[in-house]
């Protein structure tokens, strides 16, 4: 083989591992040219096969056909140029080419059928089963909508023998389920896919594709939680793979049909080339169809004018992209139907375009950019016709009823009254006062406008003769002034304003001109103003003074309201006063007292059947109880707050309650339910435009809970979505480190050690500056382990060295010893220092153990055992009979270490029997290879005797040891252990 040919072959192997895409394809084309120039016929075949492979796994599948025809021609003319591996590839790729032709509408149907027949003919000649041929026929029939032919092909496919040309189990099960979905058999399809989804059968593109294909069947089957899990797991798998546009389309469709339009937009934006890549028209048609579905959803929700990602060169809105994508999808479908002589593909596309949401909302747990609010339609011009006037009377009656009931919907009812009345003068002064009063209470109203509305309300109440409500409205305006941001004098001004209002309210009450509720409300406003002073206090002394003042003000409310409890509607005043006293207790560090007072505050309004007022105090009870580790009370109160808050709960408030429940349930081991609450917390945070704040906490918690449920793929997707929003400044170093730690755990479980190491190293760098260094050491050690598994040897050696130094500083000798032993194994790997360095590391580990004394006897024993294994594995060849044979000397030395290991394990106590018997068996194998049959059998017998009292099947370790001892006996019986020169 020439040097140039060797270089080309290595370059082909290297290119195979590069990411899918045009760059890899271009390199394959250059390497094919190099192979042609080399004059090496076998290399040319390899280069053609490689080119087919990279085209197949890319957006340029339409380029496959020319190199395959050339490869087939070479086979027909010079089959000797193909070795067995390349021969296998040739026949295997027949399937790719045949099925890919279906996706190209410019290839006539007759040509596709001809190639299918050619494949069948060549498979027969080569002695291959018809299984792959019949699966190919099924794909053609399904594409044409020929149900009868498809059914025949399916039966023949399943009946044919599996051989080396049959598709892998995972791909076959994907096709099987796809056919069942096409026949409306969702449950059967999900059952067929189960072995792929469970990891029993996998390949380069599975379970990636099955996860995507299962999304809508799972939703239709009423299993949305599983669909969500498959989306999180599956999209993460297909995201880096250019060739999987058809699966990405299914994920976008899933988002469009589950209320996750913003997530669908993010996916759409990640690969702009998907809008224009034309190498696979079938997947382009699918992609355009689901893009239209997503854009139609956005338009229906009022976001038709929103800017969206689309084909380069145009500024797209949802409405304009919907038109373009629908037109493109239908045009491609028409090309397929023209080629096929049917209408089937067009019918499928139109059915897809007509799909409507399967769920209004399915929280995913990952952040998506919040959709801009749709434009508000102009208010209808009020009419003076008699019918609306009668409507106004009904609206007034409803508003008055809700106000009397102290219902939180009263504000909306008075707004409806105002909209209906318009500029007419049909409302009384008292009704207009109510309109202004409730408008002022709208939290979305600018403070200056709210203050003016309260002033208007007070004036109108006076005009209507309701002096009690007038003074109450003025008190509410005073409280509003105390909340003004950036106004240093706000508290003093509000306090000065509220004092005469309190005197006036008490005087009116004494005259019978104000109710207890109105007067109590003025007293509550004074307490609220004092509380604002507490919030603004700049130092401990002023805070303590404000807290004392708040306590006094709250007790004055209670002193006034408690005697009226049974006669007037003062429950909310009593409740709020108790809440103030609970705040005081919480500030003073008396958690149990605060929890008890918050519970009393909630009970006070429950007694008057005003549960919506209880929600806030139930939420506070839950938070205090959680801090006290009273999980039962915290859970009960949080659930009550969610129930009683109803629609009056703010989005952030609802998010916090769900997050609290997630934490409480997680703390009590109910991780599955905790996950659902964490998902709801993330959803409500996003809905409240708090994704980067409260949403980060929710997703952080969700990721950790998913890990506890061993749902690593979902956890990784969620935690990866958290990282961009997570900063040490906003969320604290501890939260950043924990997120990175969890993400490393998840990626390690998923078999991505390199990525796991990157996150663990980043976390370790943050923890480097912490006073307590145990987390730093653990993270460095985890990163080293991951780098070792990724076979990044120099990086692993440096990471283990760093971890060892940290363990030494912490006085953790066992962990230090383990790092030394792993460094020994790294030294034996290709390109590393070798056996000498490995021995030095093991000797260092031995010294550390011996210096630590008896408590590390088991670690010393394991060091001896690993040293023996290392020495035996490092020698080349089997031991000879000569005493100075290098392999024999190595085995003898290894045996000596094993014997020391056995003695040390025995000295460490009965808890190390399993490790000890493993060492005995290692000694038995060494004895057998050294030709000492009797010694080998004796050691095997000792192992069996050690488990003599353990029944068969009662202990896995015992059964495994007995089984290995039997293997030693069989090995000796085959003649491996004939006596050598050193005796038996």
Short mmCIF file of N, CA and C in Angstrom, two decimals, residues 93 110 145 169 420 509 659 665 706 725 767 793 812 950:
data_model
loop_
_atom_site.label_atom_id
_atom_site.label_comp_id
_atom_site.label_asym_id
_atom_site.label_seq_id
_atom_site.Cartn_x
_atom_site.Cartn_y
_atom_site.Cartn_z
N UNK A 93 -26.26 -0.69 0.67
CA UNK A 93 -26.64 0.63 0.17
C UNK A 93 -27.71 0.57 -0.91
N UNK A 110 -41.66 4.51 -12.74
CA UNK A 110 -41.19 3.31 -13.44
C UNK A 110 -39.72 3.03 -13.10
N UNK A 145 -50.05 5.14 -1.33
CA UNK A 145 -51.37 4.97 -0.74
C UNK A 145 -52.05 3.70 -1.19
N UNK A 169 -32.90 -4.09 13.84
CA UNK A 169 -34.18 -4.25 14.54
C UNK A 169 -34.85 -2.91 14.79
N UNK A 420 -69.81 49.89 29.06
CA UNK A 420 -71.16 49.93 28.51
C UNK A 420 -71.77 51.33 28.62
N UNK A 509 -67.68 56.77 62.27
CA UNK A 509 -68.21 55.51 62.79
C UNK A 509 -69.02 55.77 64.07
N UNK A 659 -43.80 25.98 42.60
CA UNK A 659 -42.39 25.69 42.89
C UNK A 659 -42.22 25.23 44.33
N UNK A 665 -42.63 18.34 47.89
CA UNK A 665 -42.84 16.96 47.44
C UNK A 665 -41.53 16.27 47.16
N UNK A 706 -36.04 15.53 37.68
CA UNK A 706 -36.01 14.56 36.59
C UNK A 706 -34.84 13.60 36.74
N UNK A 725 -29.53 31.49 31.05
CA UNK A 725 -30.14 32.51 31.92
C UNK A 725 -29.54 32.54 33.32
N UNK A 767 -16.21 26.58 42.19
CA UNK A 767 -16.07 26.12 43.57
C UNK A 767 -14.64 26.28 44.09
N UNK A 793 -6.77 11.14 27.42
CA UNK A 793 -5.82 10.72 28.45
C UNK A 793 -5.02 11.86 29.09
N UNK A 812 -8.45 13.40 52.87
CA UNK A 812 -9.25 12.25 52.43
C UNK A 812 -8.31 11.29 51.70
N UNK A 950 -24.17 -20.52 51.54
CA UNK A 950 -25.09 -19.64 50.80
C UNK A 950 -25.81 -20.47 49.74
#
